[in-house]
Amino acid sequence: MDSDMLLTEPGTDDTSLIAAYRSGDDEALTALIQRHQASVYRLAVGVLASHEEAEDAAQEALIGMLGALHRFRGESRFSTWLYRLTLNTCLKRRRGLGRAPAVYVEETQSIPGGAAAQPDVQAGRRWAQHQVARFLAALPDHYRMPVVLADCVNLRAPEIAELMEISLPAVKARILRGRQRLREEIERYCREAGLSGWRELVSEL
């Protein structure tokens, strides 16, 4: 059975795939990686604010997962274990860079048709996504991490609390405040740049 079929077979949750891999089924490992690699990359982008750095970090995290999988005992969800490994990999890489995350999207880049234009939906949505990423990268870590985990990796608040080793109320408060600050910064930028036609599009993301 190939890895694509494994992903849709009944009973092939992460625990089942890990058990199958430990029994010698290499396709199960491929399916496990395919299931989580997009989320691992999104988490890396959120932490490092650089597609290039995120690609390297995601690859490093998945390789690290392969080397450490024999130590996974199922005491937490596999996804929590993997995202913690990814987060640690990204933070170590960021310390090695000796700087905070770079803002990798220029402010003046890619406003389709100019500031005065009403946004074409598809082109405008891409521009808006870049702006969200740019301002997300500028949030302090204690706000950015929970927002990235909630909105980019789609983790629930209890999972984020476990991953970050903080209380559930603290997670909820940080997500709320992080989203609020993100919205305020984007609205301020759109207002000061005369992008009234774009602010609504950004706020929908």
mmCIF file of C-alpha atoms in Angstrom:
data_model
loop_
_atom_site.group_PDB
_atom_site.id
_atom_site.type_symbol
_atom_site.label_atom_id
_atom_site.label_comp_id
_atom_site.label_asym_id
_atom_site.label_seq_id
_atom_site.Cartn_x
_atom_site.Cartn_y
_atom_site.Cartn_z
ATOM 1 C CA MET A 1 0.000 0.000 0.000
ATOM 2 C CA ASP A 2 1.470 3.380 -0.962
ATOM 3 C CA SER A 3 1.746 6.370 1.363
ATOM 4 C CA ASP A 4 -1.143 8.288 -0.255
ATOM 5 C CA MET A 5 -3.529 5.391 0.409
ATOM 6 C CA LEU A 6 -2.258 5.097 3.976
ATOM 7 C CA LEU A 7 -3.230 8.697 4.665
ATOM 8 C CA THR A 8 -6.879 7.960 3.843
ATOM 9 C CA GLU A 9 -7.170 4.430 5.237
ATOM 10 C CA PRO A 10 -9.355 4.056 8.358
ATOM 11 C CA GLY A 11 -7.300 3.714 11.519
ATOM 12 C CA THR A 12 -4.204 5.350 10.121
ATOM 13 C CA ASP A 13 -3.777 7.999 12.780
ATOM 14 C CA ASP A 14 -0.279 9.031 13.796
ATOM 15 C CA THR A 15 0.019 6.308 16.415
ATOM 16 C CA SER A 16 -0.949 3.635 13.886
ATOM 17 C CA LEU A 17 1.525 4.960 11.338
ATOM 18 C CA ILE A 18 4.340 5.001 13.898
ATOM 19 C CA ALA A 19 3.520 1.442 14.935
ATOM 20 C CA ALA A 20 3.502 0.338 11.300
ATOM 21 C CA TYR A 21 6.849 2.005 10.676
ATOM 22 C CA ARG A 22 8.362 0.323 13.726
ATOM 23 C CA SER A 23 7.126 -2.965 12.288
ATOM 24 C CA GLY A 24 9.106 -2.332 9.118
ATOM 25 C CA ASP A 25 6.627 -0.445 6.918
ATOM 26 C CA ASP A 26 8.621 2.402 5.332
ATOM 27 C CA GLU A 27 5.521 3.667 3.505
ATOM 28 C CA ALA A 28 4.004 4.456 6.898
ATOM 29 C CA LEU A 29 6.904 6.790 7.662
ATOM 30 C CA THR A 30 6.449 8.508 4.302
ATOM 31 C CA ALA A 31 2.740 8.976 5.054
ATOM 32 C CA LEU A 32 3.574 10.399 8.498
ATOM 33 C CA ILE A 33 5.939 12.957 6.980
ATOM 34 C CA GLN A 34 3.461 13.880 4.236
ATOM 35 C CA ARG A 35 0.763 14.437 6.852
ATOM 36 C CA HIS A 36 2.799 16.942 8.870
ATOM 37 C CA GLN A 37 5.367 18.535 6.570
ATOM 38 C CA ALA A 38 3.157 21.462 5.528
ATOM 39 C CA SER A 39 2.379 22.360 9.154
ATOM 40 C CA VAL A 40 6.046 22.019 10.095
ATOM 41 C CA TYR A 41 6.933 24.443 7.314
ATOM 42 C CA ARG A 42 4.216 26.936 8.294
ATOM 43 C CA LEU A 43 5.460 26.881 11.879
ATOM 44 C CA ALA A 44 9.034 27.459 10.674
ATOM 45 C CA VAL A 45 7.951 30.415 8.534
ATOM 46 C CA GLY A 46 6.099 31.904 11.464
ATOM 47 C CA VAL A 47 9.140 31.668 13.730
ATOM 48 C CA LEU A 48 11.865 32.594 11.241
ATOM 49 C CA ALA A 49 9.947 34.967 8.921
ATOM 50 C CA SER A 50 11.977 33.774 5.954
ATOM 51 C CA HIS A 51 10.924 31.205 3.387
ATOM 52 C CA GLU A 52 14.515 30.176 2.713
ATOM 53 C CA GLU A 53 15.374 29.752 6.398
ATOM 54 C CA ALA A 54 12.050 28.006 7.018
ATOM 55 C CA GLU A 55 12.678 25.441 4.289
ATOM 56 C CA ASP A 56 16.049 24.575 5.807
ATOM 57 C CA ALA A 57 14.664 24.479 9.339
ATOM 58 C CA ALA A 58 11.677 22.327 8.332
ATOM 59 C CA GLN A 59 13.988 19.856 6.622
ATOM 60 C CA GLU A 60 16.277 19.825 9.651
ATOM 61 C CA ALA A 61 13.312 19.257 11.984
ATOM 62 C CA LEU A 62 11.980 16.347 9.914
ATOM 63 C CA ILE A 63 15.434 14.773 9.773
ATOM 64 C CA GLY A 64 15.668 15.246 13.529
ATOM 65 C CA MET A 65 12.294 13.575 13.880
ATOM 66 C CA LEU A 66 13.599 10.536 11.999
ATOM 67 C CA GLY A 67 16.555 10.280 14.335
ATOM 68 C CA ALA A 68 14.467 10.706 17.481
ATOM 69 C CA LEU A 69 11.337 8.760 16.553
ATOM 70 C CA HIS A 70 12.509 5.701 18.451
ATOM 71 C CA ARG A 71 12.359 7.810 21.636
ATOM 72 C CA PHE A 72 8.725 8.847 21.106
ATOM 73 C CA ARG A 73 6.703 7.083 23.807
ATOM 74 C CA GLY A 74 3.251 8.488 23.110
ATOM 75 C CA GLU A 75 3.110 10.460 26.349
ATOM 76 C CA SER A 76 1.852 13.423 24.299
ATOM 77 C CA ARG A 77 0.288 13.720 20.867
ATOM 78 C CA PHE A 78 2.814 13.034 18.116
ATOM 79 C CA SER A 79 2.001 16.385 16.522
ATOM 80 C CA THR A 80 2.777 18.192 19.797
ATOM 81 C CA TRP A 81 6.065 16.304 20.077
ATOM 82 C CA LEU A 82 6.962 17.101 16.455
ATOM 83 C CA TYR A 83 6.027 20.792 16.702
ATOM 84 C CA ARG A 84 8.070 21.147 19.897
ATOM 85 C CA LEU A 85 11.040 19.640 18.055
ATOM 86 C CA THR A 86 10.394 22.023 15.152
ATOM 87 C CA LEU A 87 10.068 25.028 17.441
ATOM 88 C CA ASN A 88 13.334 24.194 19.198
ATOM 89 C CA THR A 89 15.057 23.710 15.838
ATOM 90 C CA CYS A 90 13.838 27.109 14.627
ATOM 91 C CA LEU A 91 14.795 28.936 17.816
ATOM 92 C CA LYS A 92 18.269 27.380 17.734
ATOM 93 C CA ARG A 93 18.660 28.416 14.095
ATOM 94 C CA ARG A 94 17.474 31.928 14.894
ATOM 95 C CA ARG A 95 19.989 32.251 17.728
ATOM 96 C CA GLY A 96 22.663 31.114 15.288
ATOM 97 C CA LEU A 97 21.679 33.913 12.940
ATOM 98 C CA GLY A 98 22.282 36.348 15.785
ATOM 99 C CA ARG A 99 19.199 38.428 15.060
ATOM 100 C CA ALA A 100 15.466 38.620 15.425
ATOM 101 C CA PRO A 101 13.317 37.484 12.486
ATOM 102 C CA ALA A 102 13.816 39.662 9.449
ATOM 103 C CA VAL A 103 10.836 41.316 7.810
ATOM 104 C CA TYR A 104 11.087 39.608 4.462
ATOM 105 C CA VAL A 105 8.400 41.510 2.552
ATOM 106 C CA GLU A 106 9.109 45.084 1.536
ATOM 107 C CA GLU A 107 6.433 47.616 2.455
ATOM 108 C CA THR A 108 6.300 49.028 -1.050
ATOM 109 C CA GLN A 109 6.244 45.651 -2.755
ATOM 110 C CA SER A 110 3.352 44.339 -4.829
ATOM 111 C CA ILE A 111 0.437 46.707 -4.349
ATOM 112 C CA PRO A 112 -1.369 45.671 -7.560
ATOM 113 C CA GLY A 113 -2.405 48.754 -9.485
ATOM 114 C CA GLY A 114 -0.999 51.112 -6.832
ATOM 115 C CA ALA A 115 -2.364 52.362 -3.554
ATOM 116 C CA ALA A 116 -5.351 54.122 -5.086
ATOM 117 C CA ALA A 117 -6.627 51.067 -6.917
ATOM 118 C CA GLN A 118 -9.397 48.847 -5.650
ATOM 119 C CA PRO A 119 -7.835 45.437 -5.117
ATOM 120 C CA ASP A 120 -8.255 42.704 -7.681
ATOM 121 C CA VAL A 121 -9.436 39.852 -5.458
ATOM 122 C CA GLN A 122 -6.774 37.267 -6.298
ATOM 123 C CA ALA A 123 -3.803 39.605 -6.604
ATOM 124 C CA GLY A 124 -5.033 41.598 -3.635
ATOM 125 C CA ARG A 125 -5.331 38.539 -1.447
ATOM 126 C CA ARG A 126 -1.716 37.592 -2.182
ATOM 127 C CA TRP A 127 -0.617 41.118 -1.292
ATOM 128 C CA ALA A 128 -2.692 41.018 1.891
ATOM 129 C CA GLN A 129 -1.165 37.708 2.929
ATOM 130 C CA HIS A 130 2.293 39.232 2.545
ATOM 131 C CA GLN A 131 1.297 42.147 4.737
ATOM 132 C CA VAL A 132 -0.051 39.855 7.430
ATOM 133 C CA ALA A 133 3.200 37.860 7.347
ATOM 134 C CA ARG A 134 5.239 41.058 7.527
ATOM 135 C CA PHE A 135 3.461 42.412 10.578
ATOM 136 C CA LEU A 136 3.240 38.974 12.193
ATOM 137 C CA ALA A 137 7.034 38.775 12.012
ATOM 138 C CA ALA A 138 7.272 42.045 13.921
ATOM 139 C CA LEU A 139 5.185 40.874 16.898
ATOM 140 C CA PRO A 140 7.052 40.045 20.127
ATOM 141 C CA ASP A 141 7.718 36.318 20.517
ATOM 142 C CA HIS A 142 5.267 35.852 23.375
ATOM 143 C CA TYR A 143 2.442 37.024 21.089
ATOM 144 C CA ARG A 144 3.716 35.745 17.754
ATOM 145 C CA MET A 145 4.266 32.116 18.788
ATOM 146 C CA PRO A 146 0.701 31.455 20.019
ATOM 147 C CA VAL A 147 -0.799 33.254 17.013
ATOM 148 C CA VAL A 148 1.386 31.267 14.588
ATOM 149 C CA LEU A 149 0.467 28.002 16.284
ATOM 150 C CA ALA A 150 -3.239 28.870 16.321
ATOM 151 C CA ASP A 151 -3.655 30.507 12.912
ATOM 152 C CA CYS A 152 -0.864 29.000 10.791
ATOM 153 C CA VAL A 153 -0.606 25.494 12.245
ATOM 154 C CA ASN A 154 -4.281 25.292 13.354
ATOM 155 C CA LEU A 155 -3.546 23.987 16.836
ATOM 156 C CA ARG A 156 -6.156 24.236 19.580
ATOM 157 C CA ALA A 157 -5.424 26.303 22.661
ATOM 158 C CA PRO A 158 -4.835 23.266 24.952
ATOM 159 C CA GLU A 159 -2.256 21.901 22.489
ATOM 160 C CA ILE A 160 -0.513 25.271 22.362
ATOM 161 C CA ALA A 161 -0.448 25.422 26.155
ATOM 162 C CA GLU A 162 1.163 21.988 26.282
ATOM 163 C CA LEU A 163 3.644 22.834 23.541
ATOM 164 C CA MET A 164 4.681 26.176 25.024
ATOM 165 C CA GLU A 165 4.449 24.896 28.605
ATOM 166 C CA ILE A 166 2.272 27.786 29.765
ATOM 167 C CA SER A 167 -1.240 27.891 31.209
ATOM 168 C CA LEU A 168 -4.352 27.671 29.057
ATOM 169 C CA PRO A 169 -5.603 31.122 30.173
ATOM 170 C CA ALA A 170 -2.207 32.601 29.235
ATOM 171 C CA VAL A 171 -2.430 31.039 25.761
ATOM 172 C CA LYS A 172 -5.928 32.406 25.170
ATOM 173 C CA ALA A 173 -4.922 35.862 26.384
ATOM 174 C CA ARG A 174 -1.814 35.956 24.209
ATOM 175 C CA ILE A 175 -3.687 34.824 21.106
ATOM 176 C CA LEU A 176 -6.352 37.456 21.696
ATOM 177 C CA ARG A 177 -3.831 40.232 22.318
ATOM 178 C CA GLY A 178 -1.553 39.116 19.480
ATOM 179 C CA ARG A 179 -4.396 39.138 16.965
ATOM 180 C CA GLN A 180 -5.524 42.524 18.259
ATOM 181 C CA ARG A 181 -2.054 44.035 17.888
ATOM 182 C CA LEU A 182 -1.686 42.520 14.432
ATOM 183 C CA ARG A 183 -5.007 44.018 13.329
ATOM 184 C CA GLU A 184 -4.136 47.418 14.794
ATOM 185 C CA GLU A 185 -0.761 47.550 13.038
ATOM 186 C CA ILE A 186 -2.207 46.543 9.675
ATOM 187 C CA GLU A 187 -5.064 49.033 9.937
ATOM 188 C CA ARG A 188 -2.634 51.804 10.921
ATOM 189 C CA TYR A 189 -0.385 50.993 7.966
ATOM 190 C CA CYS A 190 -3.305 50.934 5.506
ATOM 191 C CA ARG A 191 -4.686 54.190 6.892
ATOM 192 C CA GLU A 192 -1.341 56.035 6.770
ATOM 193 C CA ALA A 193 -0.551 54.710 3.288
ATOM 194 C CA GLY A 194 -3.979 55.692 1.954
ATOM 195 C CA LEU A 195 -4.939 52.081 1.294
ATOM 196 C CA SER A 196 -8.583 52.350 2.265
ATOM 197 C CA GLY A 197 -9.547 49.877 -0.449
ATOM 198 C CA TRP A 198 -7.095 47.316 0.916
ATOM 199 C CA ARG A 199 -7.740 47.469 4.645
ATOM 200 C CA GLU A 200 -10.951 45.478 4.415
ATOM 201 C CA LEU A 201 -9.254 42.781 2.348
ATOM 202 C CA VAL A 202 -6.423 42.449 4.866
ATOM 203 C CA SER A 203 -8.846 42.312 7.790
ATOM 204 C CA GLU A 204 -10.646 39.337 6.209
ATOM 205 C CA LEU A 205 -7.572 37.107 6.455
#
